[in-house]
JSON list of C-alpha atoms in Angstrom, two decimals:
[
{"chain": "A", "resi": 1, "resn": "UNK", "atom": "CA", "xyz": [7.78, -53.40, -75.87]},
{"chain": "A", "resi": 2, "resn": "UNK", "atom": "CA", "xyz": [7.02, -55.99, -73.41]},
{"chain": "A", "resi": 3, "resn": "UNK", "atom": "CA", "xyz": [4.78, -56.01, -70.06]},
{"chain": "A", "resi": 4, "resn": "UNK", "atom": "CA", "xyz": [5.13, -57.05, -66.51]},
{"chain": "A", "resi": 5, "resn": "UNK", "atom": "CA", "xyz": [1.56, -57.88, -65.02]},
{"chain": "A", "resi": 6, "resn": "UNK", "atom": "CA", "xyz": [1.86, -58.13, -61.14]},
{"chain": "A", "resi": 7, "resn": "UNK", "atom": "CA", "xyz": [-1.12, -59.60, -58.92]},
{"chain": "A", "resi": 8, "resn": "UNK", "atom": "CA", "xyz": [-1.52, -57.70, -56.12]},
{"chain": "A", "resi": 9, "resn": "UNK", "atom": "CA", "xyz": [-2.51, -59.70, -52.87]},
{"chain": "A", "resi": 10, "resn": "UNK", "atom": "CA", "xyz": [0.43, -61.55, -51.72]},
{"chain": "A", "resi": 11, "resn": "UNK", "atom": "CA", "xyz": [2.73, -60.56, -54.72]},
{"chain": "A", "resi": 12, "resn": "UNK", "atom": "CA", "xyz": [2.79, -56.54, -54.08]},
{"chain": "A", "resi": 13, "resn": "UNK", "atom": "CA", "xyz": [1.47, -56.45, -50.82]},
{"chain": "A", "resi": 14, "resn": "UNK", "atom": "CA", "xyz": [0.15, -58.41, -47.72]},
{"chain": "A", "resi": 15, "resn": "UNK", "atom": "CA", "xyz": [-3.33, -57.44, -47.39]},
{"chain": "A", "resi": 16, "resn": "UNK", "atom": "CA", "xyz": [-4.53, -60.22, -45.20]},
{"chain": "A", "resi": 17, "resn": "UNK", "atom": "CA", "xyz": [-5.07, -58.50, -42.09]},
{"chain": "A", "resi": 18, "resn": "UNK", "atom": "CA", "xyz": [-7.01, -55.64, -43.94]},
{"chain": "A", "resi": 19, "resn": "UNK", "atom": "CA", "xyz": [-9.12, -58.40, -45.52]},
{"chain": "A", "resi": 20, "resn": "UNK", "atom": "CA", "xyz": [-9.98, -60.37, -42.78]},
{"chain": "A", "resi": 21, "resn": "UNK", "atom": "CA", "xyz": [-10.93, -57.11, -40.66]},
{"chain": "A", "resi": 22, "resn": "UNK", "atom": "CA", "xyz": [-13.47, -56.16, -43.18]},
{"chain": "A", "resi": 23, "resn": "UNK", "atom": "CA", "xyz": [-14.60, -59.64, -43.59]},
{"chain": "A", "resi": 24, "resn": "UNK", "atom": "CA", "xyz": [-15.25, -60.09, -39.92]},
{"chain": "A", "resi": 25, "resn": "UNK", "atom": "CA", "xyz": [-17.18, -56.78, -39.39]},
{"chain": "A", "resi": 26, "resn": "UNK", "atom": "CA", "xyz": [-19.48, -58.16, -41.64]},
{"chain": "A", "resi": 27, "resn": "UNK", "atom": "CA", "xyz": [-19.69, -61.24, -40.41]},
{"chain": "A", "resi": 28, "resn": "UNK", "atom": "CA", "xyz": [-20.32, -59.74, -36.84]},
{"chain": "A", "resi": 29, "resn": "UNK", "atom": "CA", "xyz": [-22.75, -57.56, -38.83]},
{"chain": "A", "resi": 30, "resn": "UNK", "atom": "CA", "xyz": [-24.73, -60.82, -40.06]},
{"chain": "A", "resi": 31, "resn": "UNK", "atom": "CA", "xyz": [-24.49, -62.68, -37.04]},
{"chain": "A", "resi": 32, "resn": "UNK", "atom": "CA", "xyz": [-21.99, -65.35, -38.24]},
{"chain": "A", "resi": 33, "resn": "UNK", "atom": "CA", "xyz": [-18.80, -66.65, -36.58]},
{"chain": "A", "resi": 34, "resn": "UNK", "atom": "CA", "xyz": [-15.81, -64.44, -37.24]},
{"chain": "A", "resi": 35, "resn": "UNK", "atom": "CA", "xyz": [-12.07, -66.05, -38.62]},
{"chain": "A", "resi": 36, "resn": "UNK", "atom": "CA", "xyz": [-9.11, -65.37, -37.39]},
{"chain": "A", "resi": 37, "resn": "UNK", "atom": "CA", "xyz": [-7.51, -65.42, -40.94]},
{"chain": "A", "resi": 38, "resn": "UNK", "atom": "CA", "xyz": [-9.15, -65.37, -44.57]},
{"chain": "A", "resi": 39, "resn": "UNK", "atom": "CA", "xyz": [-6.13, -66.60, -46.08]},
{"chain": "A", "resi": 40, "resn": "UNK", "atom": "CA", "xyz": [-7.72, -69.69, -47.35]},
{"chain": "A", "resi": 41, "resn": "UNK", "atom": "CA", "xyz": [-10.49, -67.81, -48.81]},
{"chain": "A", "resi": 42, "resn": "UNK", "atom": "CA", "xyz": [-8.81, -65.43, -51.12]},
{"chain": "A", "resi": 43, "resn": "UNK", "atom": "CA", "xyz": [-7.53, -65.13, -54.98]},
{"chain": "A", "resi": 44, "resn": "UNK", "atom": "CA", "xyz": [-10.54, -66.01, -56.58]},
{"chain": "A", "resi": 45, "resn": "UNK", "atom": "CA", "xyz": [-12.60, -62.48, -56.38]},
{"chain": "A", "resi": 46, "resn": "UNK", "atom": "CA", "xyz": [-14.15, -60.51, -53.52]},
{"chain": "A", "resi": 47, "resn": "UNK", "atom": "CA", "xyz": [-17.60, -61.86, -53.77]},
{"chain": "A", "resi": 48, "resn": "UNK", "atom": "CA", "xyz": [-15.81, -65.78, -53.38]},
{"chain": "A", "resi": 49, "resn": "UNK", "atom": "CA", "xyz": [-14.30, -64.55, -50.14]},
{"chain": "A", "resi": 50, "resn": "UNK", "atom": "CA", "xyz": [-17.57, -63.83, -48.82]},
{"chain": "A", "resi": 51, "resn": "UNK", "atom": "CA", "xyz": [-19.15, -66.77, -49.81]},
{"chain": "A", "resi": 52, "resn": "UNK", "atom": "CA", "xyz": [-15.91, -68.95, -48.37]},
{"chain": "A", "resi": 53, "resn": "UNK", "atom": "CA", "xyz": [-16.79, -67.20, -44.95]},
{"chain": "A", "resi": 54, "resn": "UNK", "atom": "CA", "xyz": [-19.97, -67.72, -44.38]},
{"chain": "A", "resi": 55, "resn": "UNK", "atom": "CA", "xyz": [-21.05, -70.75, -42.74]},
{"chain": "A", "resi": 56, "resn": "UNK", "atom": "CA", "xyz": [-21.97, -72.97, -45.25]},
{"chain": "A", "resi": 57, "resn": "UNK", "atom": "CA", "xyz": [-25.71, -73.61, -44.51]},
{"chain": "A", "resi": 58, "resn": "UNK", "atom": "CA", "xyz": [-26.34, -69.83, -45.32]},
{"chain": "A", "resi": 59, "resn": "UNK", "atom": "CA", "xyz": [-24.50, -70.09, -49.15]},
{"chain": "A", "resi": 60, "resn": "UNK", "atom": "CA", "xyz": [-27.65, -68.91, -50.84]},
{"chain": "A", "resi": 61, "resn": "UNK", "atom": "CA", "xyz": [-27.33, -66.61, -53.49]},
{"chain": "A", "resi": 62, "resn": "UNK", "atom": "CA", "xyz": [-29.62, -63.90, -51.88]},
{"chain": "A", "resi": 63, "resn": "UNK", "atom": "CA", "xyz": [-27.77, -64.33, -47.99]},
{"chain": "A", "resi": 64, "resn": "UNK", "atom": "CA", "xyz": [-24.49, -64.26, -50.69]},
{"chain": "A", "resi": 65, "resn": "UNK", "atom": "CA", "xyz": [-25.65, -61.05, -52.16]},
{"chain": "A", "resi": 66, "resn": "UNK", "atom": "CA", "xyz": [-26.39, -59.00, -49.03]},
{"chain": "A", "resi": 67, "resn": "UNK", "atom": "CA", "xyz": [-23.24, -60.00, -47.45]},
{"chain": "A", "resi": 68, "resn": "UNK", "atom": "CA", "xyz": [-21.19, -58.94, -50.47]},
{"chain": "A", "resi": 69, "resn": "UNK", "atom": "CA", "xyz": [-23.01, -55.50, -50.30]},
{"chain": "A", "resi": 70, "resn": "UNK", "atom": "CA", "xyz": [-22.65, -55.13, -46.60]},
{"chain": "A", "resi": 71, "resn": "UNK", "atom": "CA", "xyz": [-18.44, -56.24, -47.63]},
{"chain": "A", "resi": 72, "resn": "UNK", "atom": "CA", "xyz": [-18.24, -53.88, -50.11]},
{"chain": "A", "resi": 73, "resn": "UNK", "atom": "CA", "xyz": [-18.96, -51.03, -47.62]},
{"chain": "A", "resi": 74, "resn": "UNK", "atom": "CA", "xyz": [-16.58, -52.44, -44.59]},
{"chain": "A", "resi": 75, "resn": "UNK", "atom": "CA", "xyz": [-13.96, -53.01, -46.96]},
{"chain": "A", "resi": 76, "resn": "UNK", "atom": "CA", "xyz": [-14.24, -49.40, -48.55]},
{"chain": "A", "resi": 77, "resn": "UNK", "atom": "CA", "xyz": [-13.67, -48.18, -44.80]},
{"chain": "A", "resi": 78, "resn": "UNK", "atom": "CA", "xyz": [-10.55, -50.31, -44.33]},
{"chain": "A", "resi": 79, "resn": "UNK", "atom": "CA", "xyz": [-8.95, -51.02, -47.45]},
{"chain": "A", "resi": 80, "resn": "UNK", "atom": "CA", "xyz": [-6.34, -48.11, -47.50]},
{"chain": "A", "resi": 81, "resn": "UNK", "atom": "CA", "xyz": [-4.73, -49.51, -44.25]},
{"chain": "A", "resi": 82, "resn": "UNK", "atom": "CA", "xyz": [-2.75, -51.55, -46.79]},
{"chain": "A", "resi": 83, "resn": "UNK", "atom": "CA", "xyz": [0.47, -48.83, -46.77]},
{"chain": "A", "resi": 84, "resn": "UNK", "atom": "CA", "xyz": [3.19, -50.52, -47.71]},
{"chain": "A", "resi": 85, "resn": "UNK", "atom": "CA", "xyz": [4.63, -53.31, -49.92]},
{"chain": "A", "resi": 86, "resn": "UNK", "atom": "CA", "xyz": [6.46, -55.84, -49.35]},
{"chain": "A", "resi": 87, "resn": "UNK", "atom": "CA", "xyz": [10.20, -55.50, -48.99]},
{"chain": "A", "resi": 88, "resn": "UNK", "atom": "CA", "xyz": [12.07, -55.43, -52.48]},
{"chain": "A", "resi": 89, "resn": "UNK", "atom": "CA", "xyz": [9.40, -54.02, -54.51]},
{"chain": "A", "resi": 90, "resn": "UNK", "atom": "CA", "xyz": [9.72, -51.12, -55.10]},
{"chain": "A", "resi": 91, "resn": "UNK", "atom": "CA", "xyz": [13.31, -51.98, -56.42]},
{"chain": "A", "resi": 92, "resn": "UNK", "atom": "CA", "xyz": [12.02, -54.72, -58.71]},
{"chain": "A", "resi": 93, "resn": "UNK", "atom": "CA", "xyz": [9.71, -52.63, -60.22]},
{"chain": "A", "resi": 94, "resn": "UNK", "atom": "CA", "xyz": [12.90, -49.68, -60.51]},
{"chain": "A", "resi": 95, "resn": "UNK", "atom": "CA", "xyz": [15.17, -52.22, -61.85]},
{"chain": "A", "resi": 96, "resn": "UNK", "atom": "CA", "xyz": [11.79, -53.11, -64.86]},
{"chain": "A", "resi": 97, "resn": "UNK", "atom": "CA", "xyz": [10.87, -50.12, -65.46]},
{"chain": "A", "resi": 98, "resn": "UNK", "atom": "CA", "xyz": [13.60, -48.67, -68.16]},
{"chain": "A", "resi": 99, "resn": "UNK", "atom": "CA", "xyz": [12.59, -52.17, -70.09]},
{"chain": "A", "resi": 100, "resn": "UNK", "atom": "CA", "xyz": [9.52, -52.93, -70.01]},
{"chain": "A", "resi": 101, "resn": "UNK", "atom": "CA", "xyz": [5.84, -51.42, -68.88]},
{"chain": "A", "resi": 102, "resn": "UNK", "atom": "CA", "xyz": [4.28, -52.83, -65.65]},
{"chain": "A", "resi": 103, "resn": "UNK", "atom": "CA", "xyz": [0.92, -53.01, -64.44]},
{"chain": "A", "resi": 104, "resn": "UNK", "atom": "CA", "xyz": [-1.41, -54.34, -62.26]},
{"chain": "A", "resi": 105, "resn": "UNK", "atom": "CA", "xyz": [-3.60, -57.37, -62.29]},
{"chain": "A", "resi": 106, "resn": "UNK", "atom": "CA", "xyz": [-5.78, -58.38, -59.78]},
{"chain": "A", "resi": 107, "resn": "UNK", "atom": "CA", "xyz": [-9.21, -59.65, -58.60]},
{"chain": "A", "resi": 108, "resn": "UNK", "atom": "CA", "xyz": [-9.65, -57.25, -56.17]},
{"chain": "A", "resi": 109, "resn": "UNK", "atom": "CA", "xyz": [-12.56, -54.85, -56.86]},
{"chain": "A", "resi": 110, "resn": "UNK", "atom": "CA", "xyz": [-11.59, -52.35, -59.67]},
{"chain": "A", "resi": 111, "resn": "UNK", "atom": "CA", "xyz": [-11.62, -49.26, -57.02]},
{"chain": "A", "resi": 112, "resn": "UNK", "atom": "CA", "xyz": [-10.00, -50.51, -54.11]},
{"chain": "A", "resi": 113, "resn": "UNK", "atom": "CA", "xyz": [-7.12, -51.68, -56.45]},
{"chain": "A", "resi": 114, "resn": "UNK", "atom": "CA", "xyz": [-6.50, -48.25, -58.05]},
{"chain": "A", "resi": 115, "resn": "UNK", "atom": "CA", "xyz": [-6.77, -46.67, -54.75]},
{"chain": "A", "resi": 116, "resn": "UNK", "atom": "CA", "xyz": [-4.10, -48.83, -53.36]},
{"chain": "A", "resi": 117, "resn": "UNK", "atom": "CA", "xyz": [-2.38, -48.73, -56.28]},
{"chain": "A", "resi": 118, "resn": "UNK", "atom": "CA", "xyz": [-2.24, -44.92, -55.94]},
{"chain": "A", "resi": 119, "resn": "UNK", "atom": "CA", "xyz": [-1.55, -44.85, -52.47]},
{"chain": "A", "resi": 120, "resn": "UNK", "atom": "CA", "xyz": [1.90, -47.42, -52.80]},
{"chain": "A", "resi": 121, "resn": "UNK", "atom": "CA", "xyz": [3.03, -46.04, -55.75]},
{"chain": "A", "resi": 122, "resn": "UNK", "atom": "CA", "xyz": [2.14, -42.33, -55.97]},
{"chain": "A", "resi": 123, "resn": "UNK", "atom": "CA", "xyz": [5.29, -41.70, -58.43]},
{"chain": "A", "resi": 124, "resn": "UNK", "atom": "CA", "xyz": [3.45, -42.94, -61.62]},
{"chain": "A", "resi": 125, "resn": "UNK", "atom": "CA", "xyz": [5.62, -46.36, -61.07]},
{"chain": "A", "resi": 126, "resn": "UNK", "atom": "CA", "xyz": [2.67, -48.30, -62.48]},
{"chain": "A", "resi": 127, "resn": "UNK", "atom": "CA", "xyz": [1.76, -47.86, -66.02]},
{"chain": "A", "resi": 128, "resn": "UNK", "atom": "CA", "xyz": [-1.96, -49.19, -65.60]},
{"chain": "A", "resi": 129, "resn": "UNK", "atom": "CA", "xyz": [-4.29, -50.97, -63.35]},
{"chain": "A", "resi": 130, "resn": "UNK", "atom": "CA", "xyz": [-7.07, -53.09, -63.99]},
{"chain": "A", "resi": 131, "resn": "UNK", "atom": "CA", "xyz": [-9.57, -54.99, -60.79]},
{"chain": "A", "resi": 132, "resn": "UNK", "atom": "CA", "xyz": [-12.56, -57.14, -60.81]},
{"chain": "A", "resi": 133, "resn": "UNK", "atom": "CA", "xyz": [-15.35, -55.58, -62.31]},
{"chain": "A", "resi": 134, "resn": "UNK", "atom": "CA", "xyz": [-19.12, -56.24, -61.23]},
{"chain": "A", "resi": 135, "resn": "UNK", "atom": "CA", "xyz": [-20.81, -58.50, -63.80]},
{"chain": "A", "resi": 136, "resn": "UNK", "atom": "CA", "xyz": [-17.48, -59.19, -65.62]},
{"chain": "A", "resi": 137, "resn": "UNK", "atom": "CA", "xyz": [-15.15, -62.62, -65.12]},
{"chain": "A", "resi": 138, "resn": "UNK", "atom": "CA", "xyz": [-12.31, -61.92, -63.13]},
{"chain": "A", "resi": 139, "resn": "UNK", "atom": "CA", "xyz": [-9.42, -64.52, -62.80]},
{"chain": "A", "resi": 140, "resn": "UNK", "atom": "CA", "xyz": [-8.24, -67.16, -64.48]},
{"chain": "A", "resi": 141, "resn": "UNK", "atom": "CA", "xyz": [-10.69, -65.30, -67.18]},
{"chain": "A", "resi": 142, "resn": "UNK", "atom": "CA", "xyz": [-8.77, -64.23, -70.14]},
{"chain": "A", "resi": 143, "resn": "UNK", "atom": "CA", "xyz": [-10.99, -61.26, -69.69]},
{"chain": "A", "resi": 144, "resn": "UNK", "atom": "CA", "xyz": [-8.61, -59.07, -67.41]},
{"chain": "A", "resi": 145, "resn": "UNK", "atom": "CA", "xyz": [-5.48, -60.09, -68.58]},
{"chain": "A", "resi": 146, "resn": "UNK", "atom": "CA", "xyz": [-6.58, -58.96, -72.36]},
{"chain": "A", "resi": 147, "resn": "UNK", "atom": "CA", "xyz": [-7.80, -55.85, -70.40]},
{"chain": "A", "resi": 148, "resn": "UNK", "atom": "CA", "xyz": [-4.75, -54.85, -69.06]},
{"chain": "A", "resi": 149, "resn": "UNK", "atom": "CA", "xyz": [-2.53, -56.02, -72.80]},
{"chain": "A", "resi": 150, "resn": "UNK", "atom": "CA", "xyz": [-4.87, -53.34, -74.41]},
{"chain": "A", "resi": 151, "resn": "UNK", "atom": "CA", "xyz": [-4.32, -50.60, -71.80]},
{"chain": "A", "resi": 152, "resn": "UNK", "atom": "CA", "xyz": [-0.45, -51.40, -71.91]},
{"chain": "A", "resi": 153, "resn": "UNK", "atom": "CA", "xyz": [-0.59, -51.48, -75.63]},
{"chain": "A", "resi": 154, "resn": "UNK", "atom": "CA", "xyz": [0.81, -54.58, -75.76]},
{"chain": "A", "resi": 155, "resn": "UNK", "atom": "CA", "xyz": [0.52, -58.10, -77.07]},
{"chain": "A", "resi": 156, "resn": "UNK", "atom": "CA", "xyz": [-0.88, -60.77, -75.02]},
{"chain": "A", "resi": 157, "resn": "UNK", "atom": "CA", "xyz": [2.90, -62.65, -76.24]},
{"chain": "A", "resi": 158, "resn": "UNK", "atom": "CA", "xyz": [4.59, -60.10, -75.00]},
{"chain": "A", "resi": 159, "resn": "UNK", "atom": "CA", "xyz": [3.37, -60.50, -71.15]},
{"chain": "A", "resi": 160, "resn": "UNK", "atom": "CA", "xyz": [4.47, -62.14, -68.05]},
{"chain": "A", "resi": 161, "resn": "UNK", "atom": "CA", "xyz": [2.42, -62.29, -64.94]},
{"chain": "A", "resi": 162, "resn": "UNK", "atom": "CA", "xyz": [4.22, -62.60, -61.78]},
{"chain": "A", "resi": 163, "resn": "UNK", "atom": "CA", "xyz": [1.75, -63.89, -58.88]},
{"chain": "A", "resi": 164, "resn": "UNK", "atom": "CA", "xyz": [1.53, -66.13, -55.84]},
{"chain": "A", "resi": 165, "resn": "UNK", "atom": "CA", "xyz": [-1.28, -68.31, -56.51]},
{"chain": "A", "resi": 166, "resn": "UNK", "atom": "CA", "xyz": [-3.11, -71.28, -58.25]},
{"chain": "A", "resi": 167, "resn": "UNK", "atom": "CA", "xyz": [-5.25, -68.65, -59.65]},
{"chain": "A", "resi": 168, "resn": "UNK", "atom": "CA", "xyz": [-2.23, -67.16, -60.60]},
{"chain": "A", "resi": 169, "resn": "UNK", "atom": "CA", "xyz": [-1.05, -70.02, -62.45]},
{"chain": "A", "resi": 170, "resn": "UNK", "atom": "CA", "xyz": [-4.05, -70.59, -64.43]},
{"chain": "A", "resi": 171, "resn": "UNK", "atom": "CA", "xyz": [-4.39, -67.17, -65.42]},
{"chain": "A", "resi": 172, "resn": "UNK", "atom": "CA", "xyz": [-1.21, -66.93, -67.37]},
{"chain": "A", "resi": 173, "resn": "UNK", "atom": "CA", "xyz": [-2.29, -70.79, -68.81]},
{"chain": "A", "resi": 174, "resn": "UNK", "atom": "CA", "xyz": [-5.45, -69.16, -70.29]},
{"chain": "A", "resi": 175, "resn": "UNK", "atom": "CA", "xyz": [-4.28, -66.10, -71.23]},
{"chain": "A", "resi": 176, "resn": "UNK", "atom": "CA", "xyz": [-1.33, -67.55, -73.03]},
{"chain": "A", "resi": 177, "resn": "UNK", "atom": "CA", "xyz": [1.04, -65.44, -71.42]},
{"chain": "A", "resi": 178, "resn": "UNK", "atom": "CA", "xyz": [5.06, -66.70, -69.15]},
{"chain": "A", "resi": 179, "resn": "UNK", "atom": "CA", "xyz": [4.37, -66.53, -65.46]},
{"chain": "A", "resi": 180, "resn": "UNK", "atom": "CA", "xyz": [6.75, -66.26, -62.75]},
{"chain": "A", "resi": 181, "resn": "UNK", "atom": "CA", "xyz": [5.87, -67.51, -59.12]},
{"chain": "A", "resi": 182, "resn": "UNK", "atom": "CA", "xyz": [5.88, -64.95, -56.11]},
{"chain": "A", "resi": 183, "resn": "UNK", "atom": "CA", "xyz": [7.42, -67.18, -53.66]},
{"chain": "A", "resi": 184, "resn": "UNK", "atom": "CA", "xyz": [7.37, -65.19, -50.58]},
{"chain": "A", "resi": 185, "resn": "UNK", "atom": "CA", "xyz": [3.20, -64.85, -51.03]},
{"chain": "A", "resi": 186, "resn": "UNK", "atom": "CA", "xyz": [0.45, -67.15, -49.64]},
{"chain": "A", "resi": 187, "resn": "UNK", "atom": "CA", "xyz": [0.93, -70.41, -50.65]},
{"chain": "A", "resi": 188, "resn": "UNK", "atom": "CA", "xyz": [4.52, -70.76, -51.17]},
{"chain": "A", "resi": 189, "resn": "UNK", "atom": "CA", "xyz": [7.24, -71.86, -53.67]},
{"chain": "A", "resi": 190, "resn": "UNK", "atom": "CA", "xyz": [6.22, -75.15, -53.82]},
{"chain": "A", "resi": 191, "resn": "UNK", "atom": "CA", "xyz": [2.51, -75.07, -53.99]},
{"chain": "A", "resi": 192, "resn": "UNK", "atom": "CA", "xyz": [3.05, -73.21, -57.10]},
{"chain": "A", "resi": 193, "resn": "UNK", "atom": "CA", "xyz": [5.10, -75.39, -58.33]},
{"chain": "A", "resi": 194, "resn": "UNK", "atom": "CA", "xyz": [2.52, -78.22, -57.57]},
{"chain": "A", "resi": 195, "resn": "UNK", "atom": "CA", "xyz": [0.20, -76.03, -59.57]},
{"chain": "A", "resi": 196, "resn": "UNK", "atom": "CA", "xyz": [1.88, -75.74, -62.80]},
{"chain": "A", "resi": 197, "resn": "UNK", "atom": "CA", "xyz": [4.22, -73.00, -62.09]},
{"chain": "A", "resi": 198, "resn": "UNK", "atom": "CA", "xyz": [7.76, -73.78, -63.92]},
{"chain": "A", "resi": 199, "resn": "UNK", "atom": "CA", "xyz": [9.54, -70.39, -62.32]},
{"chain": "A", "resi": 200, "resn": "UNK", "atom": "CA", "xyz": [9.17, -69.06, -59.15]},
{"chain": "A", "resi": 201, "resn": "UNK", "atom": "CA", "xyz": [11.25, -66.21, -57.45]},
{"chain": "A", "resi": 202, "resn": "UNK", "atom": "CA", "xyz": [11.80, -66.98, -53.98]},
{"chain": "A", "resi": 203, "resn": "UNK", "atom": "CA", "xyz": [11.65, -63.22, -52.74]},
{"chain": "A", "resi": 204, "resn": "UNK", "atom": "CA", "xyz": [11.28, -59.97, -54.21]},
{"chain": "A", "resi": 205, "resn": "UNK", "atom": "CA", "xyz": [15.21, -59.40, -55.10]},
{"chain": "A", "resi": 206, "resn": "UNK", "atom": "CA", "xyz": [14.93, -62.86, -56.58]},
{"chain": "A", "resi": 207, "resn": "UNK", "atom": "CA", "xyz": [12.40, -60.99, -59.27]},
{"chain": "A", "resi": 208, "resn": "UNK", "atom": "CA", "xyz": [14.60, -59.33, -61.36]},
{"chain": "A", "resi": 209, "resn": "UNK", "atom": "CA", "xyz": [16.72, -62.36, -62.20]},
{"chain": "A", "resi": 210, "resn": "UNK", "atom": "CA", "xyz": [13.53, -64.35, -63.83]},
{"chain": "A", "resi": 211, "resn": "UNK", "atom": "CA", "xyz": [12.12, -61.23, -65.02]},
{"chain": "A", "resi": 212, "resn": "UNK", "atom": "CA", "xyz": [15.41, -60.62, -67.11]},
{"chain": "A", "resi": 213, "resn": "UNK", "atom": "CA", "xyz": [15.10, -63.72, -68.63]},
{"chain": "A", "resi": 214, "resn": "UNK", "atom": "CA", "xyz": [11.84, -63.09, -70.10]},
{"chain": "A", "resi": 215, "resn": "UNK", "atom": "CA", "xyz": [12.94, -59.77, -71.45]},
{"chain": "A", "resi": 216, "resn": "UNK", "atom": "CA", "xyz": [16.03, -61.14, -73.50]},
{"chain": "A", "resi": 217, "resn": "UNK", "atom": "CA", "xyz": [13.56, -63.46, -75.48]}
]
């Protein structure tokens, strides 16, 4: 049996506006300037989008700290107002399903990305989620993706991560594992390709196609 891994900001879903409200109530909460997007910031854990926003004179680990706290809790309040994904995936995931497991990889914290995980796919479509974990490395670790193999019950061989970032990209180089691009996510076709990325699906009905490939290896 093989495994589908799918990131989850900007490859499932677009979460930006969800992010950057809960980034910007804490930044109103601190007293910093607010953004009007926190695209730039993301893919490389929760606690890195926080530091990213703050202005950079306050970057101290302690001012870091109490602003990822004070995150945690606006995001908590927020997060769910993610409700749908993006257009065509749902059918990818139909059309992987009878061949091969899928779950969910992502460095979003562990209990926001079950919840959302629950909430866009209530049908059991996804076989198992994994999240950043407090104290553990998230992406381009090894950490998660091995995570993820074990609760799939798979082989870290038999994987392929689809996702729309660099992160992305040098997640599935560490891990070992193929990797398809999301083109439609944050950066685009061809920054991923200028990252490493040697397949990249332009949309979501473009998925299947690469996926298929994989699958007849």
């Amino acid at each position: 049996m093989k495994a589908i891994f799918l990131d989850f900001d900007g490859t499932i879903a677009d979460t930006i506006p969800v992010l950057t409200e809960a980034v910007n109530a804490t930044m109103e909460a601190l007293g910093y300037p607010t953004h009007h997007t926190v695209k730039d910031f993301i893919n490389h854990g929760a606690r890195e989008l926080i530091r990213r926003a703050m202005p950079e004179e306050e970057r101290v680990d302690e001012k870091i700290d109490r602003a990822f706290d004070l995150y945690i809790q606006c995001y908590q309040k927020v997060y769910l107002h993610t409700e749908k994904p993006y257009a065509g995936i749902r059918e990818a995931i139909a059309k992987i399903r009878p061949h091969a497991r899928v779950g969910i990889l992502s460095n979003k914290p562990d209990k926001m990305t079950q919840g959302l995980a629950r909430q866009l796919f209530p049908n059991g479509e996804i076989d198992a989620v994994v999240g950043y974990e407090e104290g553990k490395p998230g992406k381009p670790d090894r950490y998660l993706p091995e995570k993820l193999a074990g609760l799939l019950g798979v082989s870290l061989s038999d994987c392929l991560l689809v996702g729309d970032s660099d992160v992305d990209v040098q997640t599935a180089q560490k891990a070992g594992i193929a990797f398809v691009g999301a083109g439609w996510g944050f950066i685009g076709a061809k920054a991923l390709y200028a990252a490493g990325a040697e397949r990249v699906a332009p949309t979501p009905g473009d998925l299947w196609d690469e996926i298929e490939m994989f699958l007849q290896k």
